[in-house]
Amino acid sequence: MPHKKSKTSAEQPPSRTPADSSKEPGSSTSTYKKGSPVPSKRKANPTKDTPPSKAPRRSARGAPQSQPDPVKLLKYLLSPASLDSCRPKDETEDLKARGSGLRTYSSSDFSPFEELVCAVILSRPISHALGLRSIRTLFNDPYGYTTPKKIREAGYDGVRKALDAARTQHRQKTAEELVMLANAVVDRLGNGEEDVSLERVRKECGYDGEKEKAMLKAHIKGLGKTGLDIFARRIQAVWPNHYPFADQRTLSGLQKLALPDTAERLKKLLDDLWAGMDVAGLQGDEDEQKRRAFVRILERAVAVDLEGNVDAVKAEAARSSE
């Protein structure tokens, strides 16, 4: 049976002598008397040869960035130079391949009927790129569905074929809603199959913006608050009773660009700076040009945000007048 090995005298710890107890722990020379305070250790003073300690480095990521000049931002958003930042890449490529005559949501003027079509499409739960591609496909050759008559003649199958070509989502429901939209305009909202003005809506509502939106909502399936906001945002360029208007989604884009965060403030800023704005290409008299410029700023602000190009636009705007 194994047994524990006993300790020998060589394994016993040496006894402490009085001489040992007089030494301070950690010191081989200084003496320490019992009851005396232990002297504190002092750090050596830096000498000329001691390099100074470095200050902690600060990260530039957390540093606040200076906001761009609103004047430069407005001028840049109104200029053609901002368009590529507002467009999905496939639209830019499509324009290069098919020419500047291609009608796009980003840069073309649409009739009130076409704006309604756009509002229905863009209120669907799809991406910015898919929405704009759907509009581009429907309004250009070989389809050209730009009037109630053309959509009714194409019918569900024709509209569905165009949406298939756009490779978008929710094609069946969107095709159904666009055909019903064309029927509603002919039967209740317009003056015949070729009418794209929707002037009947305005007259019956006494040119009251809220009544106009209520009438459209009552007769157009699939047009809810989001679609009505999109329609009102664009139509105010030619329907003055909606001006100035900016929906919450667009106001968010304006805030990210450090522009006024209400429609009234943006209108005032635009009025104050109007004399220095480049309004080339804007139709109408001065009042209409101001409304069109206002709409252009709204549309490009929200598009820049949706495309994730807010910081790039700020940087380009800051450089644009240098």
Short mmCIF file of C-alpha atoms in Angstrom, two decimals:
data_model
loop_
_atom_site.label_atom_id
_atom_site.label_comp_id
_atom_site.label_asym_id
_atom_site.label_seq_id
_atom_site.Cartn_x
_atom_site.Cartn_y
_atom_site.Cartn_z
CA MET A 1 0.00 0.00 0.00
CA PRO A 2 1.54 3.30 -1.03
CA HIS A 3 2.27 5.77 1.67
CA LYS A 4 2.89 9.54 1.71
CA LYS A 5 6.44 10.66 1.60
CA SER A 6 7.33 12.54 4.80
CA LYS A 7 9.13 15.90 4.69
CA THR A 8 12.82 15.88 5.49
CA SER A 9 14.69 18.73 7.09
CA ALA A 10 15.93 19.79 3.65
CA GLU A 11 12.35 20.38 2.53
CA GLN A 12 11.35 22.51 5.52
CA PRO A 13 11.28 26.29 4.88
CA PRO A 14 14.17 28.19 6.43
CA SER A 15 13.35 30.09 9.58
CA ARG A 16 13.31 33.90 9.39
CA THR A 17 16.12 35.59 11.26
CA PRO A 18 15.95 39.01 12.88
CA ALA A 19 18.29 40.29 10.21
CA ASP A 20 15.91 39.25 7.52
CA SER A 21 13.00 41.12 9.08
CA SER A 22 14.88 44.41 8.99
CA LYS A 23 14.82 44.54 5.22
CA GLU A 24 11.96 46.20 3.36
CA PRO A 25 10.23 43.88 0.95
CA GLY A 26 11.55 44.46 -2.52
CA SER A 27 14.75 46.13 -1.30
CA SER A 28 18.13 44.51 -0.76
CA THR A 29 19.83 47.42 0.99
CA SER A 30 17.42 49.62 2.94
CA THR A 31 16.57 48.72 6.51
CA TYR A 32 13.09 48.71 7.92
CA LYS A 33 12.30 49.04 11.59
CA LYS A 34 9.12 47.56 12.90
CA GLY A 35 6.44 50.25 13.32
CA SER A 36 8.06 52.68 10.85
CA PRO A 37 6.08 53.80 7.80
CA VAL A 38 7.08 52.18 4.55
CA PRO A 39 8.60 54.84 2.29
CA SER A 40 6.57 55.38 -0.89
CA LYS A 41 8.06 54.72 -4.30
CA ARG A 42 8.55 57.79 -6.43
CA LYS A 43 8.58 57.89 -10.18
CA ALA A 44 11.80 59.13 -11.66
CA ASN A 45 11.69 62.64 -13.03
CA PRO A 46 11.95 62.71 -16.82
CA THR A 47 15.35 63.71 -18.10
CA LYS A 48 16.33 65.44 -21.31
CA ASP A 49 16.82 62.04 -22.92
CA THR A 50 13.29 60.87 -22.01
CA PRO A 51 10.93 61.31 -24.97
CA PRO A 52 7.68 63.16 -24.16
CA SER A 53 4.53 61.03 -24.06
CA LYS A 54 2.36 61.22 -27.18
CA ALA A 55 -1.11 62.72 -27.03
CA PRO A 56 -3.90 60.23 -27.77
CA ARG A 57 -4.90 60.13 -31.42
CA ARG A 58 -8.39 61.32 -32.33
CA SER A 59 -10.44 59.57 -34.95
CA ALA A 60 -11.75 61.77 -37.77
CA ARG A 61 -14.82 59.57 -38.14
CA GLY A 62 -16.57 61.06 -35.14
CA ALA A 63 -15.70 64.64 -35.96
CA PRO A 64 -18.69 66.80 -36.98
CA GLN A 65 -18.72 67.62 -40.69
CA SER A 66 -19.40 71.15 -41.87
CA GLN A 67 -22.73 71.54 -43.65
CA PRO A 68 -22.67 72.71 -47.28
CA ASP A 69 -23.97 76.10 -48.30
CA PRO A 70 -27.76 75.84 -49.03
CA VAL A 71 -27.32 78.12 -52.03
CA LYS A 72 -24.79 75.77 -53.58
CA LEU A 73 -26.99 72.78 -52.80
CA LEU A 74 -30.08 74.29 -54.45
CA LYS A 75 -28.11 75.31 -57.53
CA TYR A 76 -26.56 71.88 -57.80
CA LEU A 77 -29.87 70.02 -57.41
CA LEU A 78 -31.43 72.20 -60.13
CA SER A 79 -28.54 71.54 -62.51
CA PRO A 80 -28.20 68.59 -64.94
CA ALA A 81 -25.00 67.63 -63.09
CA SER A 82 -27.05 66.19 -60.20
CA LEU A 83 -29.08 63.81 -62.36
CA ASP A 84 -26.72 60.84 -62.28
CA SER A 85 -26.85 60.88 -58.47
CA CYS A 86 -30.66 60.74 -58.63
CA ARG A 87 -30.94 57.89 -61.10
CA PRO A 88 -30.55 54.14 -60.66
CA LYS A 89 -27.57 52.85 -62.63
CA ASP A 90 -29.74 50.96 -65.10
CA GLU A 91 -31.56 54.16 -66.07
CA THR A 92 -28.25 55.90 -66.80
CA GLU A 93 -27.19 52.93 -68.92
CA ASP A 94 -30.58 52.90 -70.69
CA LEU A 95 -30.22 56.58 -71.58
CA LYS A 96 -26.75 55.99 -73.02
CA ALA A 97 -28.06 53.09 -75.10
CA ARG A 98 -31.36 54.63 -76.28
CA GLY A 99 -30.62 58.34 -76.37
CA SER A 100 -31.77 61.47 -74.58
CA GLY A 101 -35.25 61.20 -76.12
CA LEU A 102 -36.07 58.41 -73.68
CA ARG A 103 -38.84 59.52 -71.30
CA THR A 104 -37.85 59.02 -67.67
CA TYR A 105 -39.40 59.84 -64.31
CA SER A 106 -36.17 61.58 -63.31
CA SER A 107 -36.08 64.19 -66.06
CA SER A 108 -39.27 64.27 -68.17
CA ASP A 109 -42.46 66.31 -67.80
CA PHE A 110 -45.55 64.09 -67.58
CA SER A 111 -49.26 64.79 -68.05
CA PRO A 112 -51.55 64.58 -64.99
CA PHE A 113 -52.78 61.18 -66.23
CA GLU A 114 -49.20 59.90 -66.52
CA GLU A 115 -48.47 61.22 -63.03
CA LEU A 116 -51.39 59.15 -61.74
CA VAL A 117 -49.97 56.06 -63.43
CA CYS A 118 -46.60 56.77 -61.82
CA ALA A 119 -48.19 57.28 -58.39
CA VAL A 120 -49.91 53.89 -58.56
CA ILE A 121 -46.67 52.16 -59.60
CA LEU A 122 -44.42 53.91 -57.06
CA SER A 123 -46.80 53.28 -54.17
CA ARG A 124 -46.26 49.54 -54.59
CA PRO A 125 -43.72 47.92 -52.19
CA ILE A 126 -40.90 47.82 -54.73
CA SER A 127 -37.46 49.41 -54.98
CA HIS A 128 -36.79 52.83 -56.46
CA ALA A 129 -34.98 51.21 -59.39
CA LEU A 130 -37.85 48.81 -60.20
CA GLY A 131 -40.43 51.59 -60.00
CA LEU A 132 -38.55 53.85 -62.38
CA ARG A 133 -37.82 50.97 -64.76
CA SER A 134 -41.54 50.08 -64.85
CA ILE A 135 -42.45 53.68 -65.74
CA ARG A 136 -39.72 53.85 -68.37
CA THR A 137 -40.91 50.62 -69.97
CA LEU A 138 -44.61 51.55 -70.01
CA PHE A 139 -44.15 55.07 -71.45
CA ASN A 140 -41.59 54.35 -74.17
CA ASP A 141 -41.50 52.18 -77.29
CA PRO A 142 -42.61 49.54 -78.01
CA TYR A 143 -45.46 50.07 -75.52
CA GLY A 144 -46.17 53.79 -75.14
CA TYR A 145 -49.06 53.41 -72.69
CA THR A 146 -49.47 57.13 -72.04
CA THR A 147 -53.25 57.66 -72.39
CA PRO A 148 -56.37 55.93 -71.04
CA LYS A 149 -57.17 54.78 -74.58
CA LYS A 150 -53.81 53.07 -75.11
CA ILE A 151 -54.01 51.25 -71.79
CA ARG A 152 -57.61 50.13 -72.44
CA GLU A 153 -56.67 48.91 -75.93
CA ALA A 154 -53.71 46.98 -74.51
CA GLY A 155 -55.86 45.49 -71.77
CA TYR A 156 -54.56 43.44 -68.90
CA ASP A 157 -52.46 41.18 -71.14
CA GLY A 158 -50.69 44.07 -72.86
CA VAL A 159 -49.94 45.94 -69.64
CA ARG A 160 -48.79 42.72 -67.98
CA LYS A 161 -46.45 42.06 -70.91
CA ALA A 162 -44.86 45.50 -70.46
CA LEU A 163 -44.40 44.90 -66.73
CA ASP A 164 -42.87 41.50 -67.49
CA ALA A 165 -40.40 43.26 -69.79
CA ALA A 166 -39.56 45.64 -66.93
CA ARG A 167 -38.73 42.62 -64.73
CA THR A 168 -40.55 44.24 -61.83
CA GLN A 169 -42.54 42.80 -58.94
CA HIS A 170 -46.31 42.60 -58.23
CA ARG A 171 -46.98 42.51 -61.98
CA GLN A 172 -50.43 40.96 -61.88
CA LYS A 173 -51.88 43.34 -59.31
CA THR A 174 -50.24 46.40 -60.87
CA ALA A 175 -51.52 45.50 -64.35
CA GLU A 176 -55.04 45.08 -62.99
CA GLU A 177 -54.90 48.43 -61.18
CA LEU A 178 -53.59 50.32 -64.21
CA VAL A 179 -56.41 49.03 -66.41
CA MET A 180 -58.95 50.00 -63.72
CA LEU A 181 -57.28 53.43 -63.51
CA ALA A 182 -57.74 53.98 -67.24
CA ASN A 183 -61.39 52.92 -67.00
CA ALA A 184 -61.99 55.26 -64.03
CA VAL A 185 -60.53 58.22 -65.91
CA VAL A 186 -62.75 57.56 -68.92
CA ASP A 187 -65.88 56.89 -66.89
CA ARG A 188 -65.60 59.36 -64.02
CA LEU A 189 -62.43 61.47 -63.86
CA GLY A 190 -61.79 62.69 -67.39
CA ASN A 191 -63.44 63.70 -70.63
CA GLY A 192 -62.98 60.74 -72.93
CA GLU A 193 -60.26 58.22 -73.75
CA GLU A 194 -57.76 60.76 -75.02
CA ASP A 195 -58.08 63.22 -72.12
CA VAL A 196 -54.95 63.27 -69.94
CA SER A 197 -55.54 66.62 -68.20
CA LEU A 198 -57.89 65.43 -65.42
CA GLU A 199 -59.39 68.91 -65.58
CA ARG A 200 -62.80 67.42 -64.82
CA VAL A 201 -61.55 66.48 -61.34
CA ARG A 202 -60.37 70.01 -60.68
CA LYS A 203 -63.60 71.66 -61.81
CA GLU A 204 -65.88 69.27 -59.89
CA CYS A 205 -63.81 69.83 -56.73
CA GLY A 206 -63.75 73.61 -57.10
CA TYR A 207 -59.94 73.56 -57.38
CA ASP A 208 -59.68 72.43 -53.76
CA GLY A 209 -56.59 70.25 -53.30
CA GLU A 210 -57.96 68.09 -50.49
CA LYS A 211 -61.23 67.46 -52.33
CA GLU A 212 -59.29 66.54 -55.47
CA LYS A 213 -57.26 63.94 -53.56
CA ALA A 214 -60.42 62.57 -51.94
CA MET A 215 -62.09 62.20 -55.34
CA LEU A 216 -59.09 60.41 -56.84
CA LYS A 217 -58.86 58.05 -53.87
CA ALA A 218 -62.56 57.22 -54.09
CA HIS A 219 -62.35 56.18 -57.76
CA ILE A 220 -58.88 54.70 -58.19
CA LYS A 221 -58.17 51.32 -56.66
CA GLY A 222 -54.66 51.00 -55.25
CA LEU A 223 -54.18 54.74 -54.75
CA GLY A 224 -53.75 55.28 -50.99
CA LYS A 225 -52.05 57.97 -48.94
CA THR A 226 -48.56 57.16 -50.24
CA GLY A 227 -49.70 57.33 -53.86
CA LEU A 228 -51.65 60.53 -53.28
CA ASP A 229 -48.60 62.15 -51.66
CA ILE A 230 -46.47 61.19 -54.67
CA PHE A 231 -49.09 62.57 -57.05
CA ALA A 232 -49.49 65.84 -55.10
CA ARG A 233 -45.72 66.31 -54.87
CA ARG A 234 -45.40 66.21 -58.65
CA ILE A 235 -48.70 67.74 -59.80
CA GLN A 236 -48.18 71.00 -57.88
CA ALA A 237 -45.98 72.14 -60.74
CA VAL A 238 -49.14 72.59 -62.86
CA TRP A 239 -51.89 72.57 -60.22
CA PRO A 240 -51.05 75.64 -58.09
CA ASN A 241 -53.64 74.85 -55.41
CA HIS A 242 -51.36 72.07 -54.12
CA TYR A 243 -48.32 74.36 -53.81
CA PRO A 244 -46.22 74.26 -51.70
CA PHE A 245 -46.41 70.61 -50.63
CA ALA A 246 -43.81 68.12 -49.42
CA ASP A 247 -44.59 64.69 -47.97
CA GLN A 248 -42.75 63.19 -45.01
CA ARG A 249 -40.55 60.94 -47.15
CA THR A 250 -39.30 63.91 -49.11
CA LEU A 251 -38.80 66.05 -46.00
CA SER A 252 -36.52 63.32 -44.67
CA GLY A 253 -34.36 63.64 -47.80
CA LEU A 254 -34.24 67.42 -47.43
CA GLN A 255 -33.14 67.13 -43.80
CA LYS A 256 -30.31 64.79 -44.71
CA LEU A 257 -29.10 67.36 -47.22
CA ALA A 258 -29.30 70.08 -44.54
CA LEU A 259 -31.99 71.94 -46.51
CA PRO A 260 -35.14 73.51 -44.98
CA ASP A 261 -37.29 70.82 -43.37
CA THR A 262 -40.73 72.19 -44.26
CA ALA A 263 -42.36 73.01 -47.58
CA GLU A 264 -42.96 76.64 -46.55
CA ARG A 265 -39.34 77.21 -45.52
CA LEU A 266 -38.01 75.66 -48.71
CA LYS A 267 -40.37 77.84 -50.76
CA LYS A 268 -39.18 80.96 -48.93
CA LEU A 269 -35.52 80.05 -49.45
CA LEU A 270 -36.14 79.46 -53.14
CA ASP A 271 -37.99 82.79 -53.43
CA ASP A 272 -35.17 84.63 -51.67
CA LEU A 273 -32.51 83.11 -53.94
CA TRP A 274 -34.53 83.08 -57.15
CA ALA A 275 -32.61 85.82 -58.91
CA GLY A 276 -29.42 83.74 -58.79
CA MET A 277 -30.98 80.41 -59.83
CA ASP A 278 -30.44 78.82 -63.24
CA VAL A 279 -33.96 78.12 -64.53
CA ALA A 280 -33.02 76.98 -68.02
CA GLY A 281 -35.43 74.33 -69.27
CA LEU A 282 -38.24 75.20 -66.85
CA GLN A 283 -41.51 75.93 -68.64
CA GLY A 284 -44.08 78.65 -67.97
CA ASP A 285 -44.13 82.11 -66.47
CA GLU A 286 -42.12 82.97 -63.37
CA ASP A 287 -44.68 81.56 -60.93
CA GLU A 288 -44.85 78.25 -62.81
CA GLN A 289 -41.08 78.13 -63.11
CA LYS A 290 -40.78 78.52 -59.34
CA ARG A 291 -43.21 75.66 -58.80
CA ARG A 292 -41.35 73.48 -61.28
CA ALA A 293 -38.04 74.31 -59.61
CA PHE A 294 -39.56 73.47 -56.22
CA VAL A 295 -40.76 70.10 -57.53
CA ARG A 296 -37.38 69.38 -59.11
CA ILE A 297 -35.63 70.02 -55.80
CA LEU A 298 -38.07 67.75 -53.94
CA GLU A 299 -37.79 64.95 -56.48
CA ARG A 300 -34.01 65.02 -56.58
CA ALA A 301 -33.70 65.25 -52.80
CA VAL A 302 -35.78 62.11 -52.26
CA ALA A 303 -34.13 60.29 -55.17
CA VAL A 304 -30.63 61.08 -53.88
CA ASP A 305 -31.64 59.68 -50.51
CA LEU A 306 -33.19 56.53 -52.03
CA GLU A 307 -30.07 55.93 -54.11
CA GLY A 308 -27.79 56.40 -51.08
CA ASN A 309 -25.94 59.38 -52.58
CA VAL A 310 -26.54 62.09 -49.96
CA ASP A 311 -22.88 62.50 -48.94
CA ALA A 312 -21.70 62.43 -52.56
CA VAL A 313 -24.15 65.18 -53.54
CA LYS A 314 -23.08 67.34 -50.59
CA ALA A 315 -19.45 66.98 -51.66
CA GLU A 316 -20.22 67.72 -55.32
CA ALA A 317 -22.31 70.75 -54.40
CA ALA A 318 -19.49 72.12 -52.25
CA ARG A 319 -17.05 71.75 -55.16
CA SER A 320 -19.42 73.03 -57.83
CA SER A 321 -18.62 76.74 -57.31
CA GLU A 322 -14.96 76.40 -56.42
#
